[in-house]
Amino acid sequence: MKADMIVGIQWGDEGKGKIVDLMAQNYDVVCRYQGGHNAGHTIWVDGVRYALHLIPSGVLNPKAINIIGNGVVVSAEALIEEMKQFEGLLGRLFVSDKAHMILKHHILIDQAKEKLRGEKAIGTTGRGIGPSYGSKIERSGHRLGELRDTAKLATSLVEFYTENKALFQALDIITPDFVTLKAELDGYADVLLPYLADTTQMVWKFLDEQKRVLLEGAQGTLLDIDHGTYPYVTSSNTISAGACVGLGLSPKDIGKVTGIVKAYCTRVGNGPFPSEDFGDDGVKLRDKGKEFGTSTGRSRRCGWFDAVACRYASRINGCDDLSIMKLDVLDGFPQIKICVAYEINGQRVDTLPEDLENAKPIYEEMPGWESVVGCRKYEDLPQSAKAYLARLEEITGTKIGLISTSPDRNDTIIL
Ligand code: IMP
């Protein structure tokens, strides 16, 4: 059996939550493989609101097993808080003991460094993601498995704080002493130790047993540390290849890859966004699409569908198809723009350039439509909406497999 995957195609917030929630009903196992509690989506089930940041969406399918892979960075505090929303997680949630921890000093360093960057700030979520991955790559990080010996872990951390005293002083960060630290780590260990596992072996076993496994990407392709709009990116590999590393799978274990993309485009934080609309349309997209971050509440920058970036993202992820989310947000726009190429220094560019900062969008305009809200059949879509979707398929070179016409799970067209 191969594992299927969903991956964000833009700068995150594509509406992956709705699709994973929908798909998770049909999978035995749902896995996260990168990112941390910088991600977030809200799912409503029977009038109850669930906020998910770290726990895979399969938690809302009582029969599904949920795995947080080694590639995720885990704030024990955030995970424990999130777990409180659910009962009976033991045996249904497993966390890799190789996953690196986000410790309090990572969060403080993230926030302090953003302040120091001033105008050049990345606009991080301030959750300690970059510093935790930084420690991992620098080989000074700590894995969740180390919670099995909290005295040793606390000793090692206190040594680290002492060795890096100058850095912490410069950033105005007060580090905890051994006793405080050990007590905090003991609290985490008490809750989390029963959930720690060798999740790589588990996923291999599930695949061998012909179980259906879904891999849930967080953030989006253009935030990938290697292939996104560096340095305005997150610190993990958000593309499909990241799932192999973040879970311990081989490329041969991967089955279908579905790219999730909004019918328009948004971005939170700083960095290039050629098709951003600074006028009334941008405001209208933000208000209609309720474009405010689930994790941080920040308002998102809004603009038109960037077909060049989508074509790039589709290729790099190996997307079998695309799910087009929030088509209904485009209702009522007389004209809808698609960014089909860029202009840089007077030249037309058809591929994603290194110099995205200086790229001006070249738009194609298509007639809008009145309403697609709640449409559940492709035949019922207005002609101009069908034409828009057909054009997206044509320019991105990827077929559309699903269209979402409202936040409701059922308002979905499956092609
Ligand atoms: P970090 O991941 O907190 O380090 O933030 C780095 C960049 O990624 C910032 O621009 C964030 O706004 C963005 N980012 C991180 N997580 C998400 C997400 O889940 N959705 C959208 N943007 C995100």
XYZ file of C-alpha atoms and ligand atoms in Angstrom:
438
model
C 0.000 0.000 0.000
C 1.190 3.541 -0.691
C 0.522 6.618 1.404
C -1.513 9.462 -0.128
C -0.634 13.015 0.548
C -2.129 16.463 0.644
C 0.160 19.420 0.297
C -0.285 23.206 0.270
C 0.492 24.833 -3.074
C 0.646 28.515 -2.103
C 1.813 30.287 1.072
C -0.246 28.125 3.429
C -3.843 28.675 4.567
C -5.168 27.095 1.382
C -7.992 25.369 3.230
C -6.184 22.072 3.791
C -8.168 21.621 7.009
C -11.474 21.073 5.241
C -9.981 18.581 2.781
C -8.008 16.614 5.336
C -11.065 16.509 7.557
C -13.111 15.237 4.635
C -10.475 12.717 3.551
C -9.604 11.604 7.080
C -13.005 9.933 7.287
C -11.737 7.370 4.754
C -8.242 6.770 6.097
C -6.986 4.472 8.846
C -3.947 6.573 9.677
C -3.268 10.324 9.369
C 0.282 11.676 9.788
C 1.896 15.084 10.173
C 5.497 15.262 8.947
C 6.801 18.835 9.236
C 6.141 22.216 10.836
C 4.817 22.628 14.320
C 2.137 24.644 16.079
C 2.682 27.480 13.601
C 0.077 25.594 11.566
C -3.553 25.728 12.508
C -7.052 25.076 11.399
C -10.447 24.992 12.945
C -12.886 22.173 12.385
C -16.518 22.206 13.436
C -18.166 18.863 14.152
C -21.766 18.755 15.377
C -21.546 22.380 16.489
C -18.347 21.834 18.488
C -15.246 23.808 17.522
C -11.871 22.055 17.496
C -8.629 23.975 17.011
C -5.871 21.821 15.586
C -2.240 22.898 15.426
C -0.155 19.764 15.932
C -2.546 16.851 16.190
C -3.427 15.409 12.755
C -6.987 15.924 11.524
C -7.678 12.206 11.767
C -8.348 12.808 15.467
C -11.919 13.675 14.477
C -12.394 10.251 12.918
C -12.756 7.994 15.980
C -11.375 5.025 14.039
C -8.204 6.720 12.769
C -4.697 6.500 14.224
C -2.835 9.820 14.333
C 0.903 10.175 14.011
C 3.174 13.136 14.614
C 6.343 12.249 12.716
C 10.017 12.895 13.431
C 10.054 15.892 11.078
C 7.634 17.894 13.218
C 8.965 20.258 15.883
C 6.886 19.818 19.009
C 6.205 22.251 21.794
C 5.249 19.866 24.594
C 3.293 22.648 26.247
C 1.257 23.383 23.092
C 0.666 19.697 22.386
C -0.556 18.977 25.920
C -2.915 21.966 25.737
C -4.289 20.778 22.398
C -4.728 17.224 23.652
C -7.088 18.504 26.369
C -9.803 18.940 23.710
C -10.056 15.181 23.210
C -10.686 12.123 25.311
C -9.256 8.646 24.828
C -6.216 9.654 22.816
C -3.979 6.922 24.194
C -3.601 4.284 21.496
C -4.906 6.731 18.864
C -2.138 9.323 18.961
C 1.553 8.516 18.607
C 4.403 10.998 18.595
C 7.845 10.212 17.241
C 10.470 10.081 19.951
C 12.846 11.513 17.358
C 10.776 14.688 16.891
C 12.660 17.720 18.139
C 11.313 19.818 20.965
C 10.476 23.484 20.820
C 11.646 24.697 24.220
C 10.779 28.001 25.820
C 14.094 29.555 24.862
C 13.377 28.795 21.175
C 10.181 30.820 21.380
C 11.901 33.715 23.144
C 14.764 33.707 20.623
C 12.271 33.663 17.709
C 10.444 36.688 19.095
C 13.585 38.596 20.071
C 15.230 38.050 16.676
C 12.124 39.184 14.834
C 12.216 42.417 16.846
C 15.883 42.901 15.973
C 15.189 42.371 12.264
C 12.946 45.447 12.320
C 11.753 46.240 8.802
C 13.331 43.045 7.524
C 11.291 40.875 9.892
C 10.101 37.601 8.368
C 6.772 37.911 10.112
C 7.116 34.553 11.855
C 4.352 33.162 14.011
C 6.662 33.626 17.016
C 6.258 29.969 17.978
C 9.951 29.086 18.046
C 9.848 27.105 14.812
C 13.031 28.505 13.216
C 15.203 28.336 16.367
C 14.087 24.763 17.099
C 14.882 23.538 13.571
C 18.088 25.605 13.847
C 19.140 23.689 16.970
C 18.335 20.404 15.222
C 20.482 21.217 12.200
C 23.239 22.599 14.419
C 23.063 19.319 16.414
C 22.385 20.981 19.735
C 18.654 20.214 19.733
C 16.737 17.853 21.985
C 14.356 15.117 20.943
C 11.138 14.176 22.706
C 12.663 10.802 23.589
C 15.009 12.634 25.959
C 12.017 13.258 28.232
C 12.680 9.669 29.405
C 15.543 11.085 31.495
C 14.551 14.590 32.552
C 17.503 15.038 34.943
C 19.955 14.434 32.108
C 17.986 16.682 29.766
C 17.752 19.507 32.315
C 21.491 19.227 33.020
C 22.294 19.441 29.349
C 20.036 22.464 28.894
C 21.500 24.299 31.877
C 24.975 23.673 30.433
C 23.766 25.073 27.114
C 22.342 28.164 28.831
C 25.646 28.712 30.633
C 27.735 28.299 27.476
C 25.480 30.738 25.611
C 25.031 33.221 28.455
C 26.180 36.143 26.308
C 23.573 35.408 23.642
C 20.737 35.151 26.147
C 21.857 38.337 27.902
C 22.045 40.206 24.589
C 18.522 39.105 23.713
C 17.257 39.937 27.219
C 16.194 36.340 27.835
C 16.137 34.939 31.352
C 16.872 31.215 31.343
C 15.501 28.879 34.029
C 17.596 27.151 36.690
C 17.928 23.366 36.961
C 15.131 22.887 39.522
C 12.561 24.949 37.606
C 13.524 23.340 34.333
C 13.409 19.791 35.682
C 9.962 20.379 37.193
C 8.699 21.709 33.861
C 10.165 18.772 31.928
C 8.756 16.292 34.452
C 5.313 17.779 33.812
C 5.725 17.184 30.078
C 7.119 13.686 30.595
C 4.201 12.668 32.821
C 1.736 13.366 30.037
C 3.668 12.631 26.875
C 5.811 9.545 27.568
C 2.942 7.085 26.952
C 2.447 8.577 23.485
C 6.067 8.365 22.319
C 6.870 5.685 19.753
C 9.081 4.683 16.870
C 6.571 6.074 14.404
C 8.624 5.142 11.330
C 8.298 1.422 12.096
C 4.613 1.982 12.843
C 3.897 3.593 9.467
C 5.830 0.861 7.627
C 3.743 -1.744 9.461
C 0.484 0.037 8.624
C 1.436 0.151 4.940
C 2.437 -3.521 4.990
C -0.950 -4.326 6.526
C -2.670 -2.529 3.613
C -3.937 0.252 5.897
C -4.883 3.524 4.207
C -2.399 6.205 5.257
C -2.834 9.943 4.660
C 0.043 12.397 4.995
C -1.039 15.894 5.994
C 1.240 18.735 4.931
C 1.352 21.998 6.842
C 2.048 25.499 5.475
C 2.589 25.661 1.702
C 5.111 25.130 -1.082
C 6.136 28.772 -1.369
C 7.119 28.713 2.316
C 9.473 25.737 1.803
C 12.916 26.380 3.305
C 14.695 25.332 0.078
C 12.179 25.943 -2.684
C 10.083 28.807 -1.326
C 10.611 32.569 -1.294
C 13.723 32.440 0.934
C 14.350 34.002 3.449
C 10.641 34.743 3.818
C 9.808 31.108 4.442
C 9.247 28.713 7.293
C 12.081 26.439 8.459
C 10.904 23.071 7.142
C 10.472 21.317 3.812
C 6.806 21.852 3.141
C 6.884 20.156 -0.265
C 5.882 16.524 -0.764
C 9.499 15.330 -0.509
C 9.446 16.552 3.106
C 7.034 13.756 3.973
C 9.644 11.088 3.239
C 12.199 12.723 5.540
C 9.664 13.727 8.170
C 8.276 10.233 8.607
C 11.023 7.893 7.413
C 9.341 6.818 4.190
C 10.935 6.142 0.837
C 9.697 7.928 -2.309
C 8.314 4.536 -3.358
C 5.928 4.645 -0.396
C 4.124 7.700 -1.765
C 0.924 7.267 -3.742
C -1.379 10.057 -4.818
C -0.347 13.664 -4.201
C -3.135 16.233 -4.052
C -2.233 19.913 -4.145
C -4.518 22.242 -2.228
C -4.883 25.699 -3.659
C -7.216 28.621 -3.072
C -9.119 30.068 -6.065
C -7.210 33.271 -5.277
C -4.044 33.851 -3.265
C -3.107 34.913 0.267
C 0.020 35.298 2.326
C 0.666 36.015 6.017
C 3.920 37.589 7.073
C 6.387 39.395 4.858
C 8.000 38.534 1.542
C 7.251 38.781 -2.160
C 3.714 38.269 -3.415
C 3.496 39.535 -7.020
C -0.276 39.165 -7.443
C -1.137 40.925 -4.165
C -4.015 43.378 -4.646
C -3.557 46.589 -2.664
C -6.911 48.033 -3.728
C -10.561 47.400 -2.972
C -10.479 43.905 -4.470
C -7.800 42.835 -1.984
C -9.925 44.112 0.906
C -13.018 42.433 -0.524
C -11.188 39.095 -0.830
C -9.969 39.378 2.760
C -13.404 40.191 4.152
C -15.360 37.668 2.082
C -12.751 34.952 2.595
C -12.399 35.741 6.345
C -8.681 35.868 5.765
C -7.380 36.105 9.305
C -4.803 33.637 10.653
C -6.086 30.739 12.787
C -2.884 30.581 14.820
C -2.060 34.246 15.250
C -5.208 36.160 14.205
C -3.142 38.303 11.823
C -4.929 39.553 8.726
C -3.719 37.933 5.522
C -2.513 39.771 2.438
C -4.827 38.943 -0.479
C -4.561 38.882 -4.255
C -5.242 36.963 -7.425
C -4.455 33.381 -8.421
C -0.805 33.082 -9.379
C -0.757 30.431 -12.090
C 3.026 30.618 -12.567
C 3.676 29.830 -8.916
C 0.998 27.124 -8.986
C 2.553 25.443 -12.045
C 5.921 25.458 -10.266
C 4.407 24.094 -7.058
C 2.480 21.415 -8.881
C 5.676 20.195 -10.587
C 7.855 20.247 -7.485
C 5.284 18.295 -5.479
C 4.359 15.898 -8.285
C 0.686 16.744 -7.890
C -1.718 14.263 -9.419
C -4.482 16.797 -9.102
C -5.500 20.053 -7.455
C -8.295 20.815 -5.017
C -9.596 24.322 -5.629
C -10.749 25.861 -2.373
C -12.996 28.839 -1.618
C -14.294 29.309 -5.155
C -17.362 30.996 -3.628
C -15.205 33.874 -2.317
C -14.862 35.039 -5.944
C -18.666 35.326 -6.265
C -19.820 38.758 -7.391
C -16.504 40.003 -8.813
C -17.317 41.353 -12.296
C -13.833 40.441 -13.545
C -11.428 37.858 -12.163
C -7.703 38.121 -12.742
C -5.187 35.309 -13.197
C -1.481 36.037 -13.012
C -0.183 34.169 -16.076
C 3.409 35.485 -16.203
C 5.635 38.165 -14.650
C 7.445 41.138 -16.000
C 10.960 41.701 -14.682
C 13.056 44.561 -16.035
C 10.812 44.788 -19.090
C 11.106 41.049 -19.848
C 8.255 38.527 -19.719
C 9.066 35.622 -17.398
C 6.989 32.430 -17.381
C 8.730 30.553 -14.571
C 9.155 31.335 -10.878
C 12.222 33.589 -10.751
C 14.791 33.976 -7.981
C 14.042 37.699 -8.170
C 10.350 37.424 -7.291
C 10.635 40.660 -5.308
C 10.890 42.625 -8.569
C 8.301 40.654 -10.520
C 5.216 42.514 -11.706
C 2.192 40.389 -12.497
C 0.914 40.014 -16.047
C -2.797 39.357 -15.767
C -5.369 37.705 -17.912
C -8.936 38.765 -17.045
C -11.955 36.537 -17.163
C -15.636 37.342 -16.612
C -16.929 36.666 -13.092
C -20.133 34.993 -11.972
C -22.942 35.634 -9.551
C -22.789 32.714 -7.137
C -21.383 29.227 -6.698
C -22.115 28.985 -2.947
C -23.143 25.516 -1.943
C -22.814 24.018 -5.443
C -22.325 20.258 -5.198
C -22.359 19.303 -8.879
C -20.004 20.484 -11.581
C -22.955 20.802 -14.006
C -24.561 23.375 -11.681
C -21.608 25.784 -11.796
C -22.111 28.971 -13.858
C -20.478 28.829 -17.283
C -17.956 31.548 -16.391
C -16.856 29.619 -13.265
C -16.330 26.512 -15.420
C -14.314 28.603 -17.888
C -12.171 29.989 -15.040
C -11.450 26.495 -13.720
C -10.672 25.165 -17.183
C -8.195 27.998 -17.695
C -6.497 27.235 -14.369
C -6.112 23.602 -15.423
C -4.689 24.666 -18.742
C -2.094 27.104 -17.399
C -1.032 25.041 -14.409
C -0.953 21.817 -16.436
C -2.700 19.976 -13.610
C -6.216 18.631 -13.544
C -8.686 19.686 -10.896
C -10.035 16.855 -8.770
C -12.144 18.755 -6.282
C -13.833 22.150 -5.927
C -14.953 23.623 -2.627
C -17.930 25.998 -2.703
C -18.392 26.807 1.015
C -16.734 25.941 4.344
C -19.303 23.155 4.832
C -17.869 19.644 4.473
C -20.700 18.735 2.093
C -20.418 21.721 -0.248
C -17.764 20.055 -2.299
C -17.691 18.973 -5.924
C -15.647 15.830 -6.483
C -14.709 15.371 -10.123
P 7.420 30.522 11.163
O 7.001 29.246 10.528
O 6.654 30.858 12.409
O 8.900 30.610 11.362
O 7.059 31.717 10.141
C 7.729 31.874 8.901
C 6.764 32.320 7.821
O 5.833 31.283 7.550
C 5.926 33.545 8.198
O 5.690 34.315 7.032
C 4.623 32.939 8.680
O 3.542 33.834 8.530
C 4.491 31.756 7.717
N 3.699 30.659 8.263
C 4.067 29.765 9.203
N 3.077 28.892 9.423
C 2.083 29.215 8.609
C 0.783 28.645 8.364
O 0.380 27.641 8.938
N 0.030 29.294 7.428
C 0.483 30.371 6.743
N 1.678 30.916 6.935
C 2.477 30.348 7.862
